[in-house]
């Protein structure tokens, strides 16, 4: 199945995802640096993130988990010149790669990369920090419940929160799987369930070049 999913993603990309030399360069730099692109979103997923931002005319975006900044460039592409994107990366080696990629991409919008455990970084934001319009959570899965709560703190009514990797090829419903990352995702579903601060929420399974996984999407009340 994986081969067909990948071929179909290639087909989709060929038809619907225009070439972007900045995104291409990020991928190339990442692989040349010996990092696996598997942790990045797929091109058609990046496009979905871009479209959600465009649909909602978002100007301030928060990304938790930069990795090599491939998704960051997708998020930034969707923003106007006066937009702002804060992206947080916990691993120094990934942050160095991300810094190079963000610098080379030379995007019009202001991208700020902060390095550190995202929950700690978020707690250093001042009370005057304006709320974000769009939040993409894609860092260590064990901390998703904490990231969700902190995201809500920096949200306004209508903020969209997208969480990556919430299916993990079905591991989340395997009772024998007690890995911290999987437990973290299950706790996130529990937190999303009837959350008093959310207007609506769903999760979608995806198959494609990144295997079988999924996104959760929530709108803040
Ligand atoms: C993996 C994929 C991701 O998108 C991510 O954020 C972390 C890990 C993976 O396939 O291992
Ligand atoms: Mg991910």
Short mmCIF file of C-alpha atoms and ligand atoms in Angstrom, two decimals:
data_model
loop_
_atom_site.label_atom_id
_atom_site.label_comp_id
_atom_site.label_asym_id
_atom_site.label_seq_id
_atom_site.Cartn_x
_atom_site.Cartn_y
_atom_site.Cartn_z
CA UNK A 1 0.00 0.00 0.00
CA UNK A 2 2.77 2.44 0.88
CA UNK A 3 4.09 2.46 -2.67
CA UNK A 4 0.68 3.32 -4.11
CA UNK A 5 0.09 6.03 -1.48
CA UNK A 6 3.43 7.58 -2.40
CA UNK A 7 2.74 7.36 -6.13
CA UNK A 8 -0.65 9.03 -5.59
CA UNK A 9 0.92 11.80 -3.54
CA UNK A 10 3.41 12.28 -6.40
CA UNK A 11 0.47 12.47 -8.82
CA UNK A 12 -1.32 15.04 -6.64
CA UNK A 13 1.85 17.10 -6.24
CA UNK A 14 2.56 17.04 -9.95
CA UNK A 15 -0.89 18.42 -10.73
CA UNK A 16 -1.72 20.67 -7.83
CA UNK A 17 1.44 21.77 -6.04
CA UNK A 18 3.40 24.39 -7.97
CA UNK A 19 7.19 24.20 -7.87
CA UNK A 20 8.66 26.57 -5.30
CA UNK A 21 12.42 26.91 -5.32
CA UNK A 22 12.47 27.95 -1.65
CA UNK A 23 10.68 24.75 -0.60
CA UNK A 24 12.87 22.73 -2.93
CA UNK A 25 15.99 24.26 -1.40
CA UNK A 26 14.81 23.51 2.15
CA UNK A 27 14.30 19.84 1.21
CA UNK A 28 17.69 19.68 -0.49
CA UNK A 29 19.54 21.34 2.40
CA UNK A 30 17.84 19.02 4.88
CA UNK A 31 18.77 15.84 3.01
CA UNK A 32 22.29 17.13 2.24
CA UNK A 33 22.68 17.72 5.97
CA UNK A 34 21.86 14.07 6.64
CA UNK A 35 18.45 14.70 8.21
CA UNK A 36 15.42 12.65 7.19
CA UNK A 37 12.65 14.53 5.41
CA UNK A 38 10.18 12.03 6.80
CA UNK A 39 9.54 14.28 9.79
CA UNK A 40 8.44 17.13 7.54
CA UNK A 41 4.88 17.51 6.29
CA UNK A 42 4.16 16.28 2.76
CA UNK A 43 3.80 18.95 0.04
CA UNK A 44 0.03 18.42 -0.27
CA UNK A 45 -0.26 18.70 3.53
CA UNK A 46 1.76 21.91 3.47
CA UNK A 47 -0.70 23.22 0.92
CA UNK A 48 -3.59 22.37 3.25
CA UNK A 49 -1.94 24.40 6.02
CA UNK A 50 -1.41 27.27 3.59
CA UNK A 51 -5.07 27.14 2.53
CA UNK A 52 -6.39 27.15 6.09
CA UNK A 53 -4.35 30.30 6.76
CA UNK A 54 -5.50 31.94 3.52
CA UNK A 55 -9.15 31.02 4.11
CA UNK A 56 -9.11 32.70 7.45
CA UNK A 57 -6.89 35.64 6.46
CA UNK A 58 -4.58 34.83 9.37
CA UNK A 59 -1.72 37.21 10.10
CA UNK A 60 -0.11 35.79 13.21
CA UNK A 61 0.99 32.18 13.18
CA UNK A 62 2.59 30.03 15.88
CA UNK A 63 4.37 26.81 15.00
CA UNK A 64 5.41 24.43 17.77
CA UNK A 65 8.09 22.13 16.33
CA UNK A 66 10.06 23.66 13.46
CA UNK A 67 12.23 20.67 12.54
CA UNK A 68 14.06 21.88 9.39
CA UNK A 69 11.48 24.61 8.66
CA UNK A 70 9.80 22.97 5.66
CA UNK A 71 6.32 23.45 7.13
CA UNK A 72 7.47 26.87 8.34
CA UNK A 73 8.01 27.99 4.75
CA UNK A 74 4.54 26.71 3.82
CA UNK A 75 3.03 28.67 6.71
CA UNK A 76 5.02 31.80 5.80
CA UNK A 77 4.02 31.56 2.14
CA UNK A 78 0.40 31.98 3.23
CA UNK A 79 1.05 35.17 5.19
CA UNK A 80 0.91 38.77 3.99
CA UNK A 81 4.01 40.99 4.15
CA UNK A 82 2.94 42.36 7.54
CA UNK A 83 2.37 38.85 8.88
CA UNK A 84 4.32 37.32 11.75
CA UNK A 85 5.33 33.73 12.35
CA UNK A 86 6.85 32.45 15.58
CA UNK A 87 8.31 28.97 15.26
CA UNK A 88 9.81 27.07 18.19
CA UNK A 89 12.28 24.19 17.95
CA UNK A 90 13.53 22.17 20.89
CA UNK A 91 16.56 20.50 19.34
CA UNK A 92 19.63 22.62 18.72
CA UNK A 93 20.76 20.63 15.65
CA UNK A 94 17.33 20.96 14.03
CA UNK A 95 17.19 24.64 14.93
CA UNK A 96 20.52 25.26 13.18
CA UNK A 97 19.20 23.60 10.04
CA UNK A 98 15.96 25.56 10.34
CA UNK A 99 17.83 28.84 10.77
CA UNK A 100 19.82 28.25 7.59
CA UNK A 101 16.68 27.24 5.68
CA UNK A 102 14.64 30.22 6.88
CA UNK A 103 17.47 32.63 6.08
CA UNK A 104 17.98 31.23 2.59
CA UNK A 105 14.24 31.23 1.84
CA UNK A 106 14.24 35.00 2.43
CA UNK A 107 10.47 35.18 2.92
CA UNK A 108 8.62 38.50 2.85
CA UNK A 109 6.93 37.87 6.16
CA UNK A 110 8.67 38.17 9.53
CA UNK A 111 9.72 34.72 10.79
CA UNK A 112 11.11 34.43 14.32
CA UNK A 113 12.77 31.16 15.34
CA UNK A 114 13.13 30.48 19.06
CA UNK A 115 15.10 27.54 20.39
CA UNK A 116 14.10 25.66 23.53
CA UNK A 117 11.43 23.40 24.96
CA UNK A 118 8.31 24.95 23.48
CA UNK A 119 6.35 24.96 26.72
CA UNK A 120 9.15 26.92 28.41
CA UNK A 121 9.49 29.31 25.49
CA UNK A 122 5.75 29.95 25.41
CA UNK A 123 5.74 30.69 29.12
CA UNK A 124 8.30 33.47 28.51
CA UNK A 125 5.95 35.32 26.15
CA UNK A 126 4.74 38.49 27.81
CA UNK A 127 1.11 39.02 28.75
CA UNK A 128 0.93 41.69 26.01
CA UNK A 129 1.78 39.15 23.29
CA UNK A 130 -1.15 39.40 20.85
CA UNK A 131 -3.02 36.15 20.29
CA UNK A 132 -2.18 33.98 17.31
CA UNK A 133 -4.68 33.39 14.51
CA UNK A 134 -3.33 29.99 13.53
CA UNK A 135 -1.32 27.45 15.52
CA UNK A 136 0.38 24.34 14.17
CA UNK A 137 1.45 21.81 16.78
CA UNK A 138 4.03 19.37 15.40
CA UNK A 139 6.65 18.81 18.11
CA UNK A 140 7.24 15.99 20.64
CA UNK A 141 3.95 14.14 20.86
CA UNK A 142 4.32 13.40 24.58
CA UNK A 143 3.92 17.13 25.28
CA UNK A 144 0.89 17.70 23.01
CA UNK A 145 -1.55 18.04 25.96
CA UNK A 146 0.61 20.81 27.42
CA UNK A 147 1.08 22.46 24.01
CA UNK A 148 -2.67 22.42 23.47
CA UNK A 149 -3.35 24.20 26.75
CA UNK A 150 -0.62 26.77 26.13
CA UNK A 151 -1.90 27.30 22.59
CA UNK A 152 -5.33 28.08 23.99
CA UNK A 153 -3.76 30.67 26.26
CA UNK A 154 -2.41 32.52 23.20
CA UNK A 155 -5.58 32.14 21.12
CA UNK A 156 -8.61 34.30 20.42
CA UNK A 157 -12.10 33.34 19.37
CA UNK A 158 -11.69 31.86 15.90
CA UNK A 159 -8.05 30.79 16.24
CA UNK A 160 -7.44 27.57 14.35
CA UNK A 161 -5.29 24.90 15.94
CA UNK A 162 -3.92 22.05 13.82
CA UNK A 163 -2.12 19.10 15.40
CA UNK A 164 0.02 16.80 13.25
CA UNK A 165 0.56 13.05 13.66
CA UNK A 166 -2.47 12.19 15.75
CA UNK A 167 -3.06 8.72 14.25
CA UNK A 168 0.41 7.18 13.99
CA UNK A 169 -0.64 4.24 11.79
CA UNK A 170 -3.26 3.24 14.33
CA UNK A 171 -0.89 3.01 17.29
CA UNK A 172 -3.19 5.27 19.30
CA UNK A 173 -5.84 2.53 19.57
CA UNK A 174 -3.37 -0.25 20.32
CA UNK A 175 -3.69 -0.82 24.07
CA UNK A 176 -0.27 -2.51 24.14
CA UNK A 177 1.42 0.65 22.93
CA UNK A 178 2.31 2.76 25.95
CA UNK A 179 5.08 4.85 24.39
CA UNK A 180 5.06 8.37 25.86
CA UNK A 181 4.38 9.84 22.41
CA UNK A 182 1.32 7.64 21.93
CA UNK A 183 0.06 8.20 25.47
CA UNK A 184 0.46 11.94 24.80
CA UNK A 185 -1.74 11.75 21.71
CA UNK A 186 -4.43 9.77 23.57
CA UNK A 187 -4.40 12.38 26.35
CA UNK A 188 -4.74 15.06 23.67
CA UNK A 189 -7.89 13.40 22.30
CA UNK A 190 -9.25 13.29 25.85
CA UNK A 191 -8.46 16.99 26.25
CA UNK A 192 -10.07 17.85 22.91
CA UNK A 193 -13.21 15.92 23.85
CA UNK A 194 -15.83 18.46 24.94
CA UNK A 195 -13.14 21.06 25.64
CA UNK A 196 -14.91 24.12 27.06
CA UNK A 197 -12.69 26.49 25.07
CA UNK A 198 -13.28 24.87 21.67
CA UNK A 199 -16.07 25.63 19.25
CA UNK A 200 -15.51 22.53 17.15
CA UNK A 201 -12.90 19.90 16.57
CA UNK A 202 -12.28 16.90 14.38
CA UNK A 203 -9.49 14.57 13.29
CA UNK A 204 -8.85 13.16 9.83
CA UNK A 205 -6.81 10.12 8.95
CA UNK A 206 -4.41 10.57 6.07
CA UNK A 207 -2.46 8.17 3.90
CA UNK A 208 0.29 9.23 1.54
CA UNK A 209 4.01 9.61 1.23
CA UNK A 210 4.24 9.96 5.03
CA UNK A 211 2.40 6.70 5.68
CA UNK A 212 -0.84 6.41 7.63
CA UNK A 213 -1.30 9.28 10.05
CA UNK A 214 -3.63 12.22 10.56
CA UNK A 215 -4.38 15.76 11.59
CA UNK A 216 -6.64 17.09 14.31
CA UNK A 217 -8.18 20.51 13.68
CA UNK A 218 -9.89 22.69 16.26
CA UNK A 219 -11.50 26.13 16.26
CA UNK A 220 -11.30 28.16 19.45
CA UNK A 221 -14.63 29.32 20.87
C1 LIG B 1 7.31 11.54 12.48
C2 LIG B 1 6.55 12.29 11.61
C3 LIG B 1 6.19 13.57 11.94
O1 LIG B 1 5.42 14.34 11.14
C4 LIG B 1 6.58 14.11 13.16
O2 LIG B 1 6.17 15.35 13.46
C5 LIG B 1 7.36 13.37 14.02
C6 LIG B 1 7.73 12.08 13.70
C7 LIG B 1 7.68 10.17 12.13
O3 LIG B 1 7.20 9.67 11.11
O4 LIG B 1 8.43 9.55 12.88
MG1 LIG B 2 4.65 16.00 12.15
#
